[in-house]
Coordinates of C-alpha atoms in Angstrom, one line a residue:
Chain A
M54 CA 46.7 -8.4 14.0
Q55 CA 43.6 -7.5 14.8
G56 CA 41.3 -6.0 11.5
Y57 CA 38.8 -3.0 10.5
L58 CA 36.6 -5.0 10.3
T59 CA 37.3 -8.9 11.4
I60 CA 35.1 -12.1 10.9
E61 CA 36.4 -14.9 13.5
Q62 CA 35.3 -18.5 12.6
V63 CA 32.4 -18.2 11.5
H64 CA 29.2 -21.3 10.7
M65 CA 26.6 -20.6 10.5
D66 CA 24.0 -23.5 10.4
F67 CA 20.2 -22.9 8.7
D68 CA 16.8 -25.5 10.2
T69 CA 15.6 -27.2 7.2
P70 CA 12.4 -30.0 6.9
K71 CA 15.7 -31.9 5.8
G72 CA 17.4 -31.5 8.8
T73 CA 20.1 -29.1 9.5
F74 CA 21.8 -27.5 6.1
K75 CA 25.9 -26.4 7.5
A76 CA 25.9 -22.6 4.9
L77 CA 28.5 -21.5 6.4
D78 CA 31.9 -24.3 8.1
N79 CA 34.8 -21.6 9.2
V80 CA 34.5 -18.8 7.5
T81 CA 37.4 -16.2 9.6
L82 CA 38.4 -12.6 7.5
K83 CA 41.0 -9.7 8.8
I84 CA 39.2 -6.6 6.3
D85 CA 41.9 -3.1 6.8
K86 CA 39.8 0.7 6.5
G87 CA 39.9 1.5 4.1
E88 CA 40.0 -1.9 1.9
F89 CA 37.8 -3.2 -1.3
V90 CA 37.6 -6.8 -1.0
S91 CA 35.7 -9.0 -3.1
L92 CA 33.1 -12.4 -2.8
I93 CA 33.5 -14.6 -6.2
G94 CA 32.2 -17.4 -6.1
H95 CA 29.5 -20.4 -7.5
S96 CA 25.6 -19.3 -7.1
G97 CA 24.4 -20.7 -3.4
C98 CA 27.9 -21.2 -1.7
G99 CA 26.6 -18.8 0.3
K100 CA 28.4 -15.2 -0.1
S101 CA 25.4 -13.8 0.8
T102 CA 24.9 -15.3 4.3
V103 CA 28.6 -14.1 4.9
L104 CA 27.3 -10.8 4.2
N105 CA 24.1 -10.7 6.0
I106 CA 25.9 -11.4 8.9
V107 CA 28.0 -9.0 8.4
A108 CA 24.8 -7.0 8.0
G109 CA 23.2 -8.2 11.1
L110 CA 20.5 -9.8 8.7
L111 CA 21.1 -13.0 9.8
V112 CA 22.5 -13.5 13.2
S113 CA 25.8 -16.9 12.2
T114 CA 25.1 -19.8 13.8
Q115 CA 29.6 -20.2 15.7
G116 CA 32.1 -16.9 15.4
S117 CA 31.4 -13.2 15.8
V118 CA 32.2 -10.8 13.1
L119 CA 33.7 -7.7 15.1
L120 CA 33.8 -4.4 12.7
D121 CA 36.4 -1.3 14.7
G122 CA 36.2 -3.3 17.4
K123 CA 32.3 -3.7 18.5
E124 CA 30.8 -7.1 18.2
V125 CA 27.8 -6.6 15.4
N126 CA 24.8 -8.4 15.8
E127 CA 21.7 -6.5 14.4
P128 CA 22.1 -4.7 11.5
G129 CA 22.7 -0.9 11.4
P130 CA 23.7 2.0 9.2
E131 CA 27.0 1.8 9.9
R132 CA 27.5 -1.0 7.0
A133 CA 25.1 0.2 4.7
V134 CA 23.7 -2.9 2.1
V135 CA 23.0 -2.1 -1.5
F136 CA 20.9 -4.6 -2.3
Q137 CA 20.9 -7.0 -5.2
N138 CA 17.7 -5.6 -7.2
H139 CA 18.2 -1.8 -5.7
S140 CA 15.1 -1.6 -3.0
L141 CA 13.8 1.8 -2.9
L142 CA 11.3 2.6 -2.5
P143 CA 9.0 2.8 -5.1
W144 CA 7.1 5.5 -3.8
L145 CA 9.6 7.6 -2.6
T146 CA 11.4 9.7 -5.6
A147 CA 15.3 9.7 -5.5
Y148 CA 15.9 12.8 -3.3
Q149 CA 13.4 11.6 -0.2
N150 CA 14.8 7.8 -0.8
V151 CA 17.9 9.0 0.4
E152 CA 16.4 11.6 2.7
L153 CA 14.7 8.9 4.4
A154 CA 18.4 7.5 5.6
V155 CA 19.8 10.2 6.2
K156 CA 17.2 11.6 8.5
Q157 CA 17.5 8.5 10.0
V158 CA 20.8 8.4 10.5
F159 CA 21.9 12.1 11.4
K160 CA 18.8 13.3 13.0
S161 CA 20.5 14.1 15.8
S162 CA 23.7 15.7 14.2
M163 CA 22.4 18.0 10.8
N164 CA 20.2 20.3 11.0
K165 CA 17.1 20.5 7.1
K166 CA 19.7 22.6 5.3
E167 CA 22.8 19.9 5.7
M168 CA 20.6 17.7 5.1
D169 CA 19.4 19.0 1.5
E170 CA 23.2 19.7 1.2
W171 CA 24.3 15.9 2.2
I172 CA 21.3 14.9 -0.2
K173 CA 22.3 16.2 -2.8
H174 CA 25.7 15.9 -3.0
N175 CA 25.3 11.8 -2.3
L176 CA 24.0 12.3 -5.2
R177 CA 25.2 14.6 -7.2
L178 CA 28.4 12.2 -6.9
V179 CA 26.1 8.8 -8.2
H180 CA 25.8 11.0 -11.1
M181 CA 21.3 10.9 -10.6
D182 CA 21.6 14.9 -9.4
H183 CA 19.6 15.2 -13.2
A184 CA 16.9 13.2 -11.6
T185 CA 15.9 13.9 -7.8
N186 CA 13.0 14.2 -8.1
K187 CA 12.1 10.8 -10.2
R188 CA 10.3 8.0 -9.0
P189 CA 11.9 4.7 -8.8
G190 CA 9.9 3.8 -12.0
E191 CA 10.6 6.5 -13.5
I192 CA 14.1 5.3 -13.9
S193 CA 16.2 3.2 -15.0
G194 CA 17.8 -0.1 -13.8
G195 CA 21.4 0.8 -13.6
M196 CA 19.8 4.2 -12.1
K197 CA 18.0 3.2 -9.9
Q198 CA 20.9 1.3 -8.4
R199 CA 22.8 4.8 -8.3
V200 CA 20.2 6.3 -5.8
G201 CA 20.4 3.1 -3.9
I202 CA 24.3 3.8 -3.5
A203 CA 23.8 7.6 -2.8
R204 CA 21.5 6.0 0.4
A205 CA 23.9 3.9 1.2
L206 CA 26.9 6.8 1.1
A207 CA 25.1 8.7 2.7
M208 CA 24.4 6.8 6.5
K209 CA 28.5 7.5 6.6
P210 CA 29.1 4.1 6.0
K211 CA 32.0 2.6 8.0
V212 CA 31.7 -0.1 5.7
L213 CA 30.0 -0.4 2.8
L214 CA 28.3 -3.7 1.3
M215 CA 27.4 -4.9 -2.0
D216 CA 25.3 -7.3 -3.1
E217 CA 25.7 -7.6 -6.5
P218 CA 25.6 -4.6 -6.6
F219 CA 25.2 -4.8 -10.7
G220 CA 24.4 -7.8 -11.5
A221 CA 20.7 -7.4 -13.1
L222 CA 22.8 -4.6 -14.7
D223 CA 23.2 -4.8 -19.4
A224 CA 27.5 -5.1 -19.2
L225 CA 27.3 -1.4 -20.5
T226 CA 25.6 0.0 -17.7
R227 CA 27.2 -2.1 -15.0
A228 CA 30.9 -0.6 -16.3
H229 CA 30.0 2.3 -16.2
L230 CA 28.5 1.8 -12.4
Q231 CA 31.7 0.1 -11.7
D232 CA 34.1 2.8 -13.5
S233 CA 31.4 5.6 -11.5
V234 CA 32.6 3.1 -8.5
M235 CA 35.8 3.4 -8.3
E236 CA 36.1 7.1 -8.9
I237 CA 34.3 7.6 -5.0
Q238 CA 36.2 4.7 -4.3
S239 CA 38.7 6.9 -4.7
E240 CA 37.5 10.4 -3.2
L241 CA 35.7 8.7 0.0
N242 CA 37.9 5.8 0.4
N243 CA 35.3 3.8 2.1
T244 CA 36.7 0.1 3.6
V245 CA 34.1 -1.8 0.6
I246 CA 33.2 -5.7 0.2
M247 CA 31.8 -6.7 -2.8
I248 CA 30.3 -9.7 -3.1
T249 CA 30.1 -10.4 -7.3
H250 CA 29.9 -13.5 -9.6
D251 CA 31.8 -11.5 -12.6
V252 CA 35.9 -12.2 -12.5
D253 CA 36.5 -9.0 -14.3
E254 CA 34.5 -6.7 -12.1
A255 CA 36.1 -8.3 -9.2
V256 CA 39.6 -8.0 -10.7
L257 CA 39.6 -3.8 -11.8
L258 CA 37.6 -2.9 -8.8
S259 CA 39.3 -5.3 -5.3
D260 CA 42.6 -4.6 -3.4
R261 CA 41.6 -9.1 -2.6
I262 CA 39.4 -11.3 -3.8
V263 CA 38.2 -13.9 -1.7
M264 CA 37.3 -16.7 -3.5
M265 CA 35.1 -19.2 -2.1
T266 CA 34.3 -22.9 -2.6
N267 CA 31.1 -24.7 -3.2
G268 CA 28.1 -25.3 -0.6
P269 CA 27.2 -27.3 1.0
A270 CA 29.8 -26.7 4.8
A271 CA 31.0 -23.4 1.7
T272 CA 33.8 -22.4 3.4
I273 CA 37.1 -19.5 2.1
G274 CA 39.3 -21.5 -0.4
E275 CA 41.6 -18.7 -1.6
I276 CA 42.7 -14.8 -1.2
L277 CA 44.5 -13.2 -3.8
E278 CA 45.7 -9.4 -3.6
I279 CA 45.4 -7.7 -7.0
D280 CA 48.6 -5.5 -6.8
L281 CA 47.1 -3.3 -9.7
P282 CA 48.1 0.3 -9.7
R283 CA 45.2 3.0 -9.3
P284 CA 43.6 4.7 -11.6
R285 CA 43.1 1.5 -13.6
H286 CA 41.0 1.8 -16.3
R287 CA 39.3 -0.6 -18.2
L288 CA 40.4 -0.4 -21.3
E289 CA 44.8 -0.5 -20.8
L290 CA 44.5 -3.7 -18.4
A291 CA 42.6 -5.0 -20.7
D292 CA 45.8 -5.8 -22.3
D293 CA 48.7 -6.0 -19.4
S294 CA 50.1 -8.7 -18.2
K295 CA 49.4 -8.8 -14.9
Y296 CA 45.7 -8.4 -14.9
N297 CA 45.1 -11.0 -17.5
H298 CA 47.1 -13.6 -15.1
Y299 CA 45.3 -12.4 -11.7
R300 CA 42.0 -12.7 -14.0
A301 CA 43.6 -16.4 -14.8
E302 CA 44.2 -17.5 -11.1
V303 CA 39.9 -16.3 -10.3
L304 CA 39.1 -18.0 -13.1
R305 CA 41.4 -21.0 -13.1
F306 CA 39.6 -20.9 -9.3
L307 CA 36.5 -21.1 -10.1
H308 CA 36.6 -24.1 -12.6
E309 CA 39.5 -26.4 -10.7
R310 CA 38.3 -25.3 -6.8
H311 CA 34.6 -26.4 -6.1
S312 CA 34.3 -28.1 -3.0
N313 CA 35.5 -27.4 0.6
P314 CA 39.1 -30.2 1.0
N315 CA 38.0 -29.9 5.1
A316 CA 34.0 -30.2 5.1
A317 CA 32.9 -33.8 5.7
Chain B
M269 CA -9.2 22.6 -14.4
T270 CA -10.7 21.0 -17.5
A271 CA -7.8 18.6 -17.5
R272 CA -8.3 18.2 -13.7
V273 CA -11.8 17.3 -14.7
M274 CA -11.7 14.9 -16.9
N275 CA -8.9 13.5 -15.0
L276 CA -11.6 13.0 -12.2
F277 CA -14.4 12.0 -14.8
E278 CA -12.1 9.4 -15.7
S279 CA -10.6 8.2 -12.6
I280 CA -14.5 7.9 -11.5
G281 CA -15.2 5.3 -14.7
F282 CA -17.5 8.3 -16.2
S283 CA -15.0 8.2 -19.6
W284 CA -17.7 9.3 -22.3
L285 CA -18.5 12.0 -20.0
V286 CA -14.4 13.4 -20.7
S287 CA -15.4 12.4 -24.9
I288 CA -18.8 14.8 -24.3
M289 CA -16.1 17.5 -23.2
K290 CA -14.0 16.9 -26.1
L291 CA -16.6 17.3 -28.4
F292 CA -17.7 21.0 -27.6
T293 CA -13.8 22.3 -27.5
L294 CA -13.5 20.4 -30.6
Q295 CA -11.0 17.4 -29.8
N296 CA -10.9 15.4 -33.1
P297 CA -14.8 15.5 -33.5
K298 CA -14.8 11.2 -35.4
E299 CA -12.6 9.8 -32.2
Q300 CA -14.6 11.3 -30.1
I301 CA -17.8 10.5 -31.0
E302 CA -16.1 6.7 -31.9
N303 CA -15.6 6.5 -28.3
L304 CA -18.7 7.8 -27.8
I305 CA -20.6 5.4 -29.4
R306 CA -18.3 2.9 -27.1
T307 CA -18.0 4.1 -23.6
L308 CA -22.1 5.3 -23.6
G309 CA -24.5 3.8 -27.0
V310 CA -23.3 0.3 -25.9
P311 CA -24.2 0.4 -22.2
L312 CA -27.0 2.3 -23.4
F313 CA -28.5 0.3 -26.3
A314 CA -27.6 -3.1 -23.6
F315 CA -30.2 -0.2 -20.9
A316 CA -32.8 -0.4 -23.2
V317 CA -32.7 -3.8 -24.0
F318 CA -33.2 -4.8 -20.3
L319 CA -36.6 -2.4 -19.7
G320 CA -38.3 -4.3 -23.0
I321 CA -37.3 -7.2 -21.1
W322 CA -38.1 -6.2 -18.5
H323 CA -41.6 -3.8 -19.3
M324 CA -42.5 -7.8 -20.5
G325 CA -42.0 -9.9 -18.8
A326 CA -43.7 -8.2 -15.8
S327 CA -46.3 -7.4 -17.6
Q328 CA -47.1 -11.5 -18.1
I329 CA -47.3 -12.4 -14.3
E330 CA -50.0 -10.7 -12.2
T331 CA -48.9 -11.4 -8.3
S332 CA -52.1 -10.4 -5.2
L333 CA -51.2 -7.3 -5.4
G334 CA -51.4 -7.0 -9.3
K335 CA -49.4 -7.1 -11.5
V336 CA -45.6 -6.8 -11.5
P337 CA -44.0 -2.7 -12.2
G338 CA -43.3 -2.7 -15.9
P339 CA -40.5 0.5 -16.1
A340 CA -43.7 3.4 -16.8
A341 CA -45.0 2.5 -13.2
V342 CA -41.7 2.4 -11.5
W343 CA -41.1 5.7 -13.0
E344 CA -44.8 7.2 -12.1
Q345 CA -44.5 6.0 -8.1
T346 CA -40.6 7.7 -8.2
V347 CA -42.1 11.3 -8.9
G348 CA -44.7 10.2 -6.4
L349 CA -42.0 9.4 -3.9
W350 CA -40.9 12.6 -4.8
E351 CA -43.9 14.1 -5.4
E352 CA -44.8 13.3 -0.4
H353 CA -41.0 14.6 -0.2
K354 CA -42.1 17.7 -1.2
A355 CA -45.0 17.8 0.4
E356 CA -44.1 17.1 2.9
R357 CA -41.7 19.3 3.8
V358 CA -43.8 22.3 3.1
K359 CA -46.1 21.2 5.9
E360 CA -42.4 20.6 7.2
A361 CA -41.9 24.5 6.8
A362 CA -44.7 25.0 7.8
F363 CA -45.5 24.1 11.5
Y364 CA -42.0 25.4 12.7
E365 CA -43.2 28.6 10.9
R366 CA -46.9 28.5 13.3
Q367 CA -44.6 27.7 16.4
E368 CA -42.7 30.8 15.7
E369 CA -45.4 32.4 15.6
R370 CA -46.9 31.9 18.6
N371 CA -44.0 31.8 20.2
A372 CA -42.5 35.1 19.7
K373 CA -47.1 36.1 20.8
K374 CA -45.8 34.1 23.9
L375 CA -43.6 36.9 23.9
A376 CA -44.6 39.5 23.1
A377 CA -47.4 40.0 26.2
N378 CA -44.8 37.8 28.7
P379 CA -40.9 39.0 28.4
D380 CA -40.7 35.4 30.8
A381 CA -43.1 33.6 29.6
K382 CA -41.4 29.6 28.3
V383 CA -41.9 29.1 25.2
K384 CA -40.5 25.7 23.9
M385 CA -39.4 24.6 20.5
R386 CA -40.8 21.3 19.9
D387 CA -39.2 19.3 17.2
Y388 CA -41.3 18.6 14.0
T389 CA -43.1 15.0 13.8
G390 CA -43.6 14.0 10.5
K391 CA -43.5 10.3 9.4
P392 CA -40.2 10.3 7.4
T393 CA -40.3 10.0 3.5
Y394 CA -39.0 8.7 0.9
I395 CA -35.2 11.5 0.9
D396 CA -34.7 10.9 4.6
Q397 CA -35.0 7.1 4.8
I398 CA -32.0 7.0 2.1
F399 CA -30.4 9.5 4.0
T400 CA -30.7 7.5 7.0
S401 CA -30.1 4.1 5.9
L402 CA -26.3 6.1 4.0
K403 CA -25.7 7.5 7.7
T404 CA -26.0 4.2 9.2
V405 CA -23.8 2.8 6.6
F406 CA -21.0 5.3 7.1
A407 CA -21.3 5.0 10.7
G408 CA -20.6 1.3 11.1
F409 CA -18.0 0.9 7.9
L410 CA -15.2 4.3 9.8
L411 CA -16.4 1.5 13.3
A412 CA -15.1 -1.8 11.0
S413 CA -12.2 0.8 9.4
A414 CA -11.3 1.7 12.9
I415 CA -10.3 -1.5 14.3
A416 CA -9.7 -3.5 11.2
I417 CA -7.3 -1.6 10.0
P418 CA -4.4 -1.1 12.5
L419 CA -5.2 -4.9 13.9
G420 CA -5.3 -6.0 9.9
I421 CA -1.4 -4.2 10.3
I422 CA -0.7 -5.5 13.3
C423 CA -2.1 -9.0 12.8
G424 CA 0.3 -8.7 9.3
L425 CA 4.0 -7.7 11.3
S426 CA 3.2 -10.4 13.9
N427 CA 2.8 -14.5 13.2
T428 CA 2.4 -14.7 16.8
M429 CA -1.0 -12.4 16.7
Y430 CA -1.8 -13.4 13.4
T431 CA -1.2 -17.7 14.8
A432 CA -3.6 -16.3 17.6
M433 CA -6.4 -13.7 15.9
N434 CA -6.7 -16.6 12.6
P435 CA -8.5 -19.0 15.0
I436 CA -11.2 -15.9 16.1
I437 CA -10.4 -14.8 12.6
Q438 CA -12.1 -17.7 10.9
L439 CA -14.8 -18.3 13.3
F440 CA -16.7 -15.0 13.1
K441 CA -15.1 -14.8 9.1
P442 CA -18.5 -17.1 7.3
V443 CA -20.9 -15.9 10.0
S444 CA -24.2 -13.4 8.9
P445 CA -24.5 -10.9 11.0
L446 CA -27.6 -10.3 10.8
A447 CA -27.2 -13.4 13.1
W448 CA -25.3 -11.2 15.9
L449 CA -29.2 -8.4 15.5
P450 CA -30.2 -10.2 18.2
I451 CA -26.8 -10.3 20.8
V452 CA -26.2 -6.4 19.7
T453 CA -30.0 -5.6 20.0
L454 CA -30.0 -6.8 23.4
V455 CA -26.4 -5.1 24.2
V456 CA -27.0 -2.6 23.3
S457 CA -30.6 -2.4 25.0
A458 CA -29.0 -3.5 28.4
L459 CA -25.3 -0.9 28.0
Y460 CA -26.9 2.8 26.0
V461 CA -29.1 3.1 28.7
S462 CA -29.2 7.4 29.0
D463 CA -31.4 9.8 29.1
D464 CA -30.5 11.6 26.0
P465 CA -29.3 9.5 24.1
V466 CA -26.7 11.3 21.4
F467 CA -27.7 8.3 18.5
A468 CA -30.6 6.5 18.5
K469 CA -30.4 2.9 19.8
S470 CA -31.8 1.7 15.9
F471 CA -29.3 4.2 14.7
V472 CA -26.5 2.5 17.4
N473 CA -27.9 -0.8 16.5
S474 CA -28.1 -0.5 12.4
A475 CA -24.5 0.6 13.2
I476 CA -22.9 -2.5 15.5
T477 CA -24.2 -5.1 12.3
V478 CA -22.7 -3.4 9.8
T479 CA -19.6 -3.0 11.6
L480 CA -19.6 -6.6 12.0
C481 CA -20.0 -7.3 8.5
C482 CA -17.1 -4.5 7.2
L483 CA -14.4 -6.4 10.2
W484 CA -13.8 -8.8 8.4
P485 CA -12.6 -8.4 4.1
T486 CA -10.8 -5.3 5.0
L487 CA -9.4 -7.8 8.3
I488 CA -8.3 -10.0 5.4
N489 CA -7.1 -7.8 3.2
T490 CA -4.7 -6.1 5.4
I491 CA -3.2 -9.3 6.8
V492 CA -2.4 -10.0 3.2
G493 CA -1.2 -7.3 2.0
V494 CA 0.7 -6.5 5.0
S495 CA 2.1 -9.5 5.2
S496 CA 3.1 -9.4 1.3
L497 CA 5.2 -6.5 2.2
D498 CA 8.9 -7.0 -0.2
N499 CA 11.8 -8.5 1.8
D500 CA 14.1 -6.5 1.2
L501 CA 12.1 -3.5 1.6
V502 CA 11.7 -5.5 5.8
N503 CA 16.4 -4.9 5.3
V504 CA 16.7 -2.5 4.2
S505 CA 14.1 -0.5 7.3
K506 CA 15.9 -3.1 9.6
V507 CA 19.4 -1.4 8.6
L508 CA 18.3 2.1 9.1
R509 CA 16.6 0.9 12.6
L510 CA 12.9 2.0 11.3
N511 CA 11.8 2.8 15.0
W512 CA 8.0 1.3 14.7
W513 CA 6.0 3.9 14.1
T514 CA 8.3 5.1 10.5
K515 CA 8.5 1.1 9.6
I516 CA 4.2 1.4 9.8
T517 CA 3.7 5.1 8.0
K518 CA 7.6 5.2 5.3
I519 CA 7.0 1.7 4.3
V520 CA 3.9 -1.0 5.6
L521 CA 1.4 1.5 4.3
P522 CA 2.3 3.0 1.3
S523 CA 2.8 -1.0 0.1
S524 CA -0.6 -2.3 1.4
V525 CA -2.2 -0.1 0.4
P526 CA -3.7 -1.7 -2.6
M527 CA -4.8 -4.4 -1.0
I528 CA -6.4 -2.2 2.2
F529 CA -8.8 -0.6 -0.7
T530 CA -9.6 -3.4 -2.5
G531 CA -10.8 -4.9 1.6
L532 CA -12.4 -1.6 1.9
R533 CA -14.7 -1.4 -1.1
L534 CA -15.3 -5.7 -0.7
S535 CA -16.6 -3.8 2.8
L536 CA -18.3 -0.9 2.8
G537 CA -20.1 -3.1 -0.4
V538 CA -21.1 -6.0 2.2
G539 CA -22.0 -3.9 4.4
W540 CA -24.8 -1.9 2.7
M541 CA -26.7 -5.0 1.4
V542 CA -25.9 -6.1 5.7
L543 CA -27.4 -3.3 6.0
I544 CA -31.2 -3.4 4.4
A545 CA -31.8 -6.2 5.4
A546 CA -31.0 -5.3 8.8
E547 CA -33.2 -2.8 9.5
M548 CA -36.0 -4.9 6.4
L549 CA -35.3 -7.5 9.7
A550 CA -35.3 -4.5 13.3
Q551 CA -37.8 -2.4 11.9
N552 CA -34.8 0.3 12.1
P553 CA -35.4 3.0 9.9
G554 CA -33.9 3.5 6.9
L555 CA -34.5 2.1 3.4
G556 CA -34.6 -1.8 5.0
K557 CA -37.8 0.0 6.5
F558 CA -39.3 1.3 3.6
V559 CA -39.3 -1.9 2.1
W560 CA -40.9 -3.9 4.5
D561 CA -43.5 -1.1 5.7
E562 CA -44.6 -1.1 1.3
F563 CA -44.9 -5.0 1.7
Q564 CA -47.2 -4.7 5.0
N565 CA -49.2 -1.9 3.8
G566 CA -49.9 -4.3 0.8
S567 CA -51.6 -1.5 -1.7
S568 CA -51.7 -1.4 -5.6
Q569 CA -48.2 0.7 -5.3
S570 CA -46.3 -1.4 -2.8
L571 CA -44.9 -3.0 -5.2
G572 CA -44.0 0.1 -8.0
R573 CA -42.2 1.7 -4.9
I574 CA -40.5 -1.1 -3.5
M575 CA -39.4 -1.6 -7.1
V576 CA -37.7 2.1 -6.6
A577 CA -36.1 1.0 -3.7
V578 CA -34.7 -2.0 -4.9
L579 CA -33.1 0.6 -8.1
T580 CA -32.2 3.1 -5.3
I581 CA -30.6 0.3 -3.3
G582 CA -29.0 -0.5 -5.9
F583 CA -27.5 2.4 -7.8
I584 CA -25.8 3.6 -4.2
G585 CA -24.6 0.8 -3.6
F586 CA -23.0 1.9 -7.3
L587 CA -21.9 5.5 -6.0
L588 CA -20.7 4.0 -3.2
D589 CA -18.1 1.5 -4.7
R590 CA -16.5 4.3 -7.4
L591 CA -16.1 7.2 -4.5
M592 CA -14.0 4.6 -2.4
L593 CA -13.2 3.4 -6.2
S594 CA -12.0 7.5 -6.3
L595 CA -10.4 7.7 -3.1
Q596 CA -8.0 4.7 -3.4
K597 CA -6.6 6.2 -5.6
S598 CA -5.9 8.9 -4.8
F599 CA -4.5 7.5 -1.7
S600 CA -2.5 4.9 -4.2
W601 CA 1.2 6.4 -4.5
D602 CA 1.5 4.3 -8.4
K603 CA -1.1 6.9 -9.9
D604 CA -0.8 4.4 -13.5
A605 CA -2.3 1.5 -12.1
I606 CA -5.4 -0.1 -13.7
V607 CA -7.6 -0.4 -10.8
R608 CA -10.9 -0.8 -11.9

């Protein structure tokens, strides 16, 4: 079956002064439209490399990535990225940061008024409409990440790529943002790939969790289907036996199966 | 309004003026007085000590042109130079008045007569020399900036360009621009040939010499500023597929403004120093020529007058730096950043 987003036998080698470093070994993954997939694994296992290849920021040594029937070979706004440390332009306000993306993507299809509406709509979606004229330096880490998500969503991407989007945030702020992401997801039904190292986050948000083995030569170890009804509520799920089972599965993988069984 | 004026003073380093303003409006008089002592009293005291040492030291040294002038003698010469300037201006006005009268008479006698307007050819005064030097330094500095900033951006963005340019930059950066002066003079004489030149040749020579030394600090700082661009922001511009121009104006320039201005400030400072030396060496009009002329003149006033020039050069250099600092503050997106 052909997925909406297909990662086909992707290998990635990096040239280092000590010779070739094999980062990824035969990564194959099919993702359906509207699916929320998490990539989880230990630090340095190549999760970000996979994401960067899908984003087009890295070019794989072998294999290919197909999105909606087209091969990915350069970065583009149809694969919007939410970076770990927000990556907002510090000299622009929240509004201007989103505007930069909107102007770039919709310059031929929207007029000024429509753009303005669309920018405000996206900031409202992430609950940042109260701080549209603030610069990144004037708002908290969680708020910056919200603006980052608004900027990515405003590009109307075919697939939204999130690189540990909440990694740098404290637990409470993280929970708030996870709830926001679930809310937005139920509304827009985006296709999402999210990198995380937080087991709870992965189980709570995902339709599938892709667990990666440790590098070098990292690959996909196991894929876990999360069959929990939506909308999900973190408090109700805390005592849910199915939820706890999924959680345990992921933890077991992370603690027991570290390395690629096929790698030499 | 008051707040804006205060901000301006604060930003160019005259925070003591702010204290005085606040003192007049009676905001925390005690705190303002303390502040005034700290920001104005301490530097004034240090300056007084300096004047005292100068006064005592100067009277000990006997040169072929008399004693080294102390502060009082220098002040005398400052007033003298200002009086000369005023007298010269009066003479100039009188010259043009006479000329106009003569022409009017001629025209009254014969309406078809050709009248000639001649420029006043009196000796340039000290004040004229200051303005000549300022014009020259800005011309050279602007020309250098117009070359160095775009070139720095290109070299900062492209590794190939950087590798290509780096040896050339390293080779020419340590060269004293004065070593270029003879070549510049000859090349300008050969290429800048015109019956009615817009700029005097001496001006072009000095300005190009200034350009040659203003290039490097700006160029190198721009390259460093641009190439230290945050990689995440580069990725943002890639994902957005920003075109070249948008990338430069929205991402590259704002992030490298502090470094570019550091370079510009260094450049202007070096340019001002080199200009004086170039004017002395090439006898091009300006403060440097004034110093050299006074040295050659060798009257009892000469040392005092040279001292006036030294202090003027220092003071103007200080003002130029403050000017760049306030420009940097107005161009920088981060108004809270501490620049000094």
